[in-house]
Amino acid sequence: MIRIALLVAGKDLRIERRSRVLLWQVLPFGVTALVLCGLALGPLHAGNSSAAPGLFYLVMLLVALLMINRAQVIEGSPGTRASVATLGLDPAGVFLGKALALAVELWLTGVVVLAGSVLFLHTALSGTLSALPSVVVTLAALAAAGTLYGALSGGGQGPATLLPMLSLPAFAPLLIAGERSFSDALHGGSLWRWWVISLVALAAYLAIGILLYGVLEES
Amino acid sequence: MIKTLSQRLLGPVTLVLLALTFWLGLWVTPPDKVQGNLARLLYVHPAIAWVALYVSFGTAAIASALYLWKRTRSVVMDRVAYCAMEVSTVFIILTLITGSIWGRPTWGVWWAWDARLTSTAILGLFELAYLALRRANDDPDLRARRCAVFAIIAAINVPIIHFSVDWWNTLHQGATVFTENGNLLVHGIMLWTLFISLFAFTLLFFWLLRARYRLEVLRATRYDVALDEALAQRRREGVH
């Protein structure tokens, strides 16, 4: 299963590297969204704002939606599903691989958006660095959930509009947990209190994906 | 015979029990010492929430799990899950509305970002998403599988809602009928009204579920007949 996961993750990441969609479209979108958040807060409230952790996760959530849709487009290209089915790959491995690839993409984007947050929203660098472990776990949970919801929404009518509808209620607890642990890190509070929710969500979505991804991919 | 009788009696018994709940709740029970007449809303709100969270959503989640298990996979399970989810959506909206009506005079706001309220609203969004997912797929088998998986994922939210009042500091009160030791906190006619209300709304759910299920079967039959007619028409036109 791990070997298949690494194969699938490698394939997805290679496609991303060659197409450069992440570099030229998703990253600029993330930074643009962050700047827009700053403009929405206004010059008086944008700097040192207590809203910065929430805005970071809001931007990452929008970025995640773009990336999940993008992964579905790759998966939906002619012959991809058929070839995966013909190869007889373990669906659990495929799920883990796709989730891992999405997590790597989110982590990369997260670093850029965090840097943007320090620059534009004047988030304290030390607090931001101490929030990194919780950001890593929360974005991984977002990736696991997103892979599952991508598979649920793909192929039907209006998958691009269906995906946010399906995934946002599930992303909401992650958004809350991520925002709280980031805020605690900025204000020197205990990270563990909210971080545990992201950890539990990550474990739950990985377990559900490993068990049920095959059912979604059955033809 | 017994089955037919119970099906026929379900509606009238539900209506009688609902009428009894309203009569007891509005006229017979005394006003609360602290909340006054506002407490009468609590004969309805917990019962609606009970049906929304546990009875109807539980039915949908169990039917979904049974659909995913190959031994029990059948169109009946898929239809039960769908119909229960639709009824649950109505009940969860009613839960939020009745909660808001109670919250305004008690807390001073129609809505508070409280853990219990927020997690319940998130479950409502999950249910709306389930209905959207249902309409987005034409292939019945694919639709049933996807919706079943989605319902099981959404079910994670139910224990979160249940324990939210213990895990976080909330405006919403914790357990108010029983203490942690199982002792009763509500007594006399107030307790009876509460229990009758729970029973009445549970029966209402099963009544609505049965009606919605029959409608779904009729819709599916009509769809099959219409498809057969369209195919016959095409054949008559010489298209094969």
XYZ file of C-alpha atoms in Angstrom:
459
model
C 0.000 0.000 0.000
C 2.795 2.449 0.949
C 4.670 1.618 -2.279
C 1.555 2.336 -4.378
C 0.950 5.524 -2.381
C 4.462 6.757 -3.120
C 4.061 5.848 -6.814
C 0.762 7.711 -7.130
C 2.054 10.716 -5.169
C 5.155 10.829 -7.365
C 3.021 10.686 -10.525
C 0.718 13.523 -9.355
C 3.634 15.698 -8.235
C 5.485 15.121 -11.519
C 2.388 16.208 -13.463
C 2.177 19.342 -11.279
C 5.900 20.081 -11.756
C 5.636 19.769 -15.538
C 2.397 21.709 -15.934
C 3.554 24.453 -13.482
C -0.063 25.233 -12.606
C 0.857 25.357 -8.920
C 3.666 27.826 -9.544
C 1.981 30.147 -12.020
C -1.658 29.953 -11.016
C -2.253 28.613 -7.518
C 0.530 30.438 -5.640
C -0.260 33.840 -7.204
C -3.924 33.227 -6.417
C -3.054 32.530 -2.757
C -1.023 35.727 -2.450
C -3.714 37.740 -4.268
C -6.402 36.393 -1.932
C -4.277 37.327 1.097
C -3.747 40.870 -0.208
C -7.492 41.149 -0.826
C -8.107 40.083 2.771
C -5.763 42.859 3.899
C -7.651 45.366 1.713
C -10.972 44.158 3.130
C -9.700 44.763 6.681
C -8.485 48.231 5.723
C -5.133 49.920 6.470
C -5.993 50.542 10.140
C -6.809 46.928 10.961
C -4.673 44.892 8.525
C -1.383 45.152 10.489
C -1.028 42.985 13.633
C -4.614 41.904 13.169
C -6.018 39.173 15.393
C -7.817 38.021 12.243
C -4.539 36.978 10.537
C -4.654 33.270 11.542
C -8.251 32.992 10.348
C -7.441 34.762 7.084
C -4.475 32.436 6.518
C -6.713 29.379 6.814
C -9.434 30.993 4.730
C -6.938 31.554 1.915
C -5.594 28.012 2.283
C -9.119 26.688 2.104
C -9.734 28.489 -1.193
C -6.374 27.271 -2.479
C -7.252 23.710 -1.418
C -10.504 23.879 -3.390
C -8.572 24.945 -6.501
C -6.062 22.137 -6.033
C -8.665 19.451 -5.419
C -10.496 20.508 -8.573
C -7.194 20.447 -10.416
C -6.463 16.903 -9.127
C -9.907 15.824 -10.318
C -9.245 17.267 -13.785
C -6.029 15.218 -13.971
C -7.840 12.117 -12.726
C -10.727 12.679 -15.130
C -8.519 12.913 -18.224
C -9.302 10.219 -20.834
C -8.065 6.772 -19.883
C -6.638 7.653 -16.443
C -9.296 5.917 -14.350
C -9.401 2.988 -16.765
C -5.622 2.520 -16.634
C -5.578 2.701 -12.812
C -8.361 0.089 -12.731
C -6.533 -2.134 -15.266
C -3.319 -1.991 -13.248
C -5.220 -3.331 -10.263
C -3.741 -0.821 -7.839
C -4.886 -0.995 -4.239
C -7.478 1.819 -3.844
C -6.225 2.545 -0.322
C -2.739 3.141 -1.746
C -4.154 5.342 -4.501
C -6.044 7.384 -1.892
C -2.975 7.780 0.315
C -0.837 8.754 -2.685
C -3.272 11.375 -3.911
C -3.693 12.753 -0.379
C 0.091 12.894 0.064
C 0.570 14.740 -3.236
C -2.148 17.231 -2.295
C -0.622 17.674 1.168
C 2.808 18.433 -0.318
C 1.242 21.024 -2.639
C -0.663 22.581 0.267
C 2.447 22.675 2.456
C 4.403 24.470 -0.288
C 1.602 26.961 -0.818
C 1.220 27.310 2.960
C 4.845 28.425 3.329
C 4.339 31.157 0.711
C 1.025 32.311 2.208
C 2.548 32.341 5.711
C 5.392 34.506 4.400
C 2.758 36.767 2.845
C 0.957 36.895 6.180
C 4.142 38.011 7.962
C 4.746 40.621 5.260
C 1.264 42.029 4.666
C -0.579 41.318 7.911
C 2.481 41.799 10.187
C 2.035 38.409 11.856
C 4.833 37.853 14.418
C 7.553 35.662 12.870
C 8.340 33.764 16.097
C 4.654 32.952 16.655
C 4.285 31.930 13.009
C 7.244 29.555 13.308
C 5.893 27.977 16.476
C 2.544 27.487 14.712
C 4.222 25.490 11.902
C 3.636 21.981 13.378
C -0.083 22.654 13.761
C -0.223 24.166 10.251
C 1.437 21.030 8.833
C -1.061 18.706 10.538
C -4.108 20.840 9.703
C -3.131 21.117 6.024
C -2.516 17.353 5.909
C -6.017 16.796 7.320
C -7.349 19.240 4.710
C -5.597 17.211 2.001
C -6.986 13.870 3.235
C -10.525 15.273 3.460
C -10.151 17.058 0.128
C -9.045 13.898 -1.683
C -12.102 12.100 -0.389
C -14.479 14.927 -1.339
C -12.817 15.308 -4.718
C -13.616 11.675 -5.458
C -17.181 12.194 -4.241
C -17.834 15.224 -6.408
C -15.984 14.158 -9.569
C -17.753 12.954 -12.670
C -21.240 14.190 -11.757
C -23.032 17.346 -12.838
C -21.186 20.566 -11.956
C -18.286 19.069 -9.973
C -16.625 22.488 -9.601
C -19.648 23.884 -7.754
C -20.480 20.660 -5.964
C -17.031 20.354 -4.375
C -17.256 23.483 -2.153
C -20.778 22.537 -1.144
C -19.629 19.073 -0.045
C -16.304 19.951 1.490
C -16.799 23.280 3.275
C -18.913 21.842 6.121
C -16.156 19.274 6.663
C -13.395 21.866 6.398
C -15.086 24.153 8.957
C -13.890 22.227 12.076
C -10.366 22.148 10.601
C -10.553 25.886 9.952
C -11.636 26.509 13.551
C -8.991 24.190 15.039
C -6.233 25.579 12.806
C -7.166 29.197 13.519
C -7.293 28.632 17.283
C -3.962 26.806 17.458
C -2.328 29.486 15.261
C -3.765 32.218 17.514
C -2.542 30.363 20.611
C 0.933 30.120 19.052
C 0.945 33.868 18.364
C -0.141 34.701 21.898
C 2.027 32.118 23.658
C -0.857 29.802 24.606
C -0.994 26.021 24.619
C -0.916 24.627 21.076
C -2.063 21.149 22.051
C -5.622 22.143 23.044
C -6.784 22.735 19.446
C -4.098 20.884 17.597
C -5.548 17.580 18.819
C -8.729 18.246 16.761
C -6.665 18.508 13.564
C -4.836 15.304 14.528
C -8.074 13.416 15.188
C -9.562 14.724 11.920
C -6.446 13.644 10.019
C -6.617 10.147 11.515
C -10.376 9.907 10.857
C -10.155 11.028 7.220
C -7.200 8.733 6.534
C -9.091 5.797 8.040
C -12.278 6.579 6.079
C -10.314 7.087 2.869
C -8.392 3.817 3.255
C -11.625 1.930 3.951
C -14.008 3.578 1.479
C -12.007 5.049 -1.418
C -12.327 1.745 -3.260
C -16.125 1.945 -3.046
C -16.044 5.381 -4.713
C -13.764 4.228 -7.507
C -15.764 1.026 -8.226
C -17.234 0.939 -11.698
C -52.885 -7.685 9.411
C -50.868 -6.246 12.327
C -48.553 -4.506 9.855
C -51.450 -2.910 7.983
C -53.102 -1.862 11.239
C -49.892 -0.268 12.581
C -49.382 1.562 9.281
C -52.925 2.890 9.375
C -52.717 3.896 13.003
C -49.311 5.588 12.753
C -50.699 8.869 11.399
C -53.657 9.278 13.760
C -51.629 8.224 16.833
C -48.910 10.723 15.914
C -51.434 13.531 15.533
C -53.126 12.694 18.848
C -49.780 12.621 20.678
C -48.687 15.906 19.085
C -51.988 17.497 20.106
C -51.500 16.117 23.627
C -47.981 17.569 23.737
C -49.214 21.011 22.734
C -52.140 20.884 25.175
C -49.927 19.787 28.078
C -47.116 22.142 27.124
C -49.248 25.228 26.623
C -52.052 24.851 29.185
C -51.466 22.144 31.789
C -47.793 22.540 32.798
C -46.956 25.459 35.088
C -44.564 28.252 33.998
C -40.923 27.738 34.975
C -39.674 29.462 38.146
C -36.825 31.210 36.306
C -37.772 31.289 32.615
C -41.540 31.704 32.983
C -43.592 30.827 29.899
C -40.484 30.715 27.706
C -39.731 27.269 29.156
C -42.749 25.904 27.254
C -40.648 25.987 24.094
C -38.464 23.339 25.705
C -41.247 20.785 25.356
C -40.742 21.056 21.590
C -37.105 22.034 20.893
C -35.297 19.054 22.524
C -37.726 16.603 20.902
C -37.139 18.099 17.442
C -33.372 18.083 18.025
C -33.550 14.462 19.239
C -35.265 13.451 15.992
C -32.960 15.562 13.797
C -29.667 14.395 15.294
C -30.222 10.879 16.518
C -33.371 9.294 15.058
C -33.468 10.571 11.485
C -29.772 11.160 10.900
C -29.029 7.878 12.689
C -31.473 6.070 10.375
C -29.804 7.642 7.332
C -26.298 6.757 8.528
C -27.211 3.150 9.428
C -29.052 2.629 6.115
C -26.012 4.079 4.293
C -23.644 1.715 6.116
C -25.925 -1.207 5.285
C -25.923 -0.132 1.646
C -22.129 -0.116 1.553
C -21.962 -3.575 3.123
C -22.284 -5.914 0.152
C -24.439 -8.467 2.000
C -27.162 -5.941 2.749
C -26.748 -3.742 -0.327
C -30.146 -2.997 -1.846
C -32.060 -0.136 -3.374
C -34.295 -0.156 -0.281
C -31.369 0.886 1.944
C -30.438 3.652 -0.477
C -33.992 4.981 -0.542
C -34.370 4.788 3.242
C -31.093 6.702 3.672
C -32.159 9.395 1.197
C -35.658 9.806 2.604
C -34.409 9.857 6.215
C -31.806 12.469 5.296
C -34.445 14.666 3.667
C -36.693 14.459 6.744
C -33.667 15.076 8.972
C -32.896 18.271 7.043
C -36.382 19.593 7.830
C -35.968 18.711 11.495
C -32.527 20.268 11.764
C -33.827 23.523 10.285
C -36.665 23.412 12.836
C -34.107 22.737 15.593
C -32.169 25.852 14.649
C -35.330 27.973 14.346
C -36.823 26.886 17.688
C -33.404 27.258 19.332
C -33.087 30.788 17.959
C -36.562 31.746 19.213
C -35.554 30.539 22.690
C -32.082 32.107 22.460
C -33.214 35.662 21.649
C -34.936 36.413 24.993
C -32.555 34.186 27.001
C -29.155 35.097 25.599
C -30.138 38.392 23.945
C -29.177 37.223 20.438
C -30.804 35.111 17.737
C -27.509 33.355 17.040
C -24.356 32.773 19.104
C -21.094 31.220 17.897
C -21.487 28.520 20.457
C -20.003 25.026 19.966
C -23.380 23.240 20.114
C -25.095 25.708 17.765
C -22.218 25.858 15.310
C -21.748 22.087 15.115
C -25.500 21.629 14.617
C -25.478 24.205 11.810
C -22.527 22.375 10.231
C -24.545 19.144 10.311
C -27.352 21.021 8.555
C -24.886 22.096 5.851
C -23.746 18.479 5.518
C -27.350 17.456 4.961
C -27.911 20.121 2.299
C -24.686 18.960 0.631
C -25.957 15.371 0.715
C -29.121 16.464 -1.112
C -27.003 18.374 -3.664
C -24.810 15.302 -4.192
C -27.924 13.217 -4.690
C -29.051 15.454 -7.525
C -25.631 15.696 -9.169
C -25.371 12.068 -10.259
C -27.668 10.327 -12.744
C -26.235 6.831 -12.451
C -28.300 5.267 -9.607
C -25.546 2.924 -8.382
C -22.818 5.583 -8.386
C -25.179 8.065 -6.724
C -26.111 5.585 -4.010
C -22.480 4.692 -3.249
C -21.295 8.284 -3.119
C -24.196 9.409 -0.956
C -23.670 6.477 1.418
C -19.990 7.357 1.877
C -20.862 11.019 2.366
C -23.517 10.197 4.999
C -21.012 8.114 6.953
C -18.455 10.944 6.875
C -21.127 13.405 8.017
C -22.047 11.076 10.890
C -18.719 11.938 12.570
C -20.349 15.255 13.416
C -23.072 13.706 15.605
C -20.837 12.726 18.571
C -19.128 16.126 18.234
C -22.527 17.834 18.614
C -23.491 15.564 21.500
C -20.322 16.113 23.526
C -19.747 19.744 22.464
C -21.294 21.016 25.715
C -18.810 18.936 27.727
C -15.712 19.529 25.597
C -16.031 23.303 25.307
C -17.408 26.128 27.434
C -20.777 26.758 25.835
C -23.781 28.986 26.288
C -25.964 26.014 25.504
C -26.706 24.094 28.691
C -25.506 20.538 29.240
C -27.712 17.582 30.162
C -30.851 18.935 31.851
C -33.156 15.925 32.232
C -30.747 13.497 33.895
C -27.702 14.190 36.061
C -24.403 12.370 35.430
C -25.512 9.798 38.042
C -28.770 9.178 36.183
C -30.970 11.089 38.653
C -33.882 13.082 37.253
C -33.723 16.875 37.242
C -37.223 17.429 35.819
C -40.280 16.119 37.657
C -44.040 15.609 37.541
C -46.138 16.825 34.646
C -43.167 18.683 33.127
C -41.266 15.399 32.795
C -44.271 13.552 31.349
C -44.863 16.304 28.796
C -41.225 16.098 27.772
C -41.385 12.320 27.323
C -44.683 12.434 25.411
C -43.176 15.119 23.178
C -40.108 12.943 22.464
C -42.342 9.991 21.603
C -44.722 12.107 19.472
C -41.936 13.647 17.378
C -40.248 10.244 16.957
C -43.517 8.842 15.604
C -43.869 11.926 13.399
C -40.471 11.136 11.903
C -41.485 7.541 11.082
C -44.769 8.743 9.623
C -43.016 11.281 7.398
C -40.334 8.741 6.470
C -42.960 6.226 5.406
C -44.810 8.812 3.313
C -41.572 10.045 1.714
C -40.444 6.483 1.006
C -43.718 5.670 -0.762
C -43.335 8.837 -2.828
C -39.796 7.841 -3.769
C -40.935 4.378 -4.874
C -43.687 5.962 -6.989
C -41.182 8.389 -8.515
C -38.801 5.565 -9.395
C -41.622 3.501 -10.904
C -42.829 6.464 -12.923
C -39.273 7.063 -14.150
C -39.018 3.413 -15.306
C -42.408 3.569 -17.057
C -41.488 6.848 -18.776
C -38.175 5.322 -19.907
C -39.936 2.241 -21.324
C -42.434 4.472 -23.137
C -39.655 6.610 -24.603
C -37.808 3.514 -25.826
C -41.001 2.091 -27.349
C -41.635 5.433 -29.075
C -38.121 5.407 -30.524
C -38.599 1.859 -31.773
C -41.857 2.822 -33.459
C -40.010 5.650 -35.159
C -37.531 3.092 -36.471
C -34.593 4.182 -34.319
C -32.674 1.224 -32.801
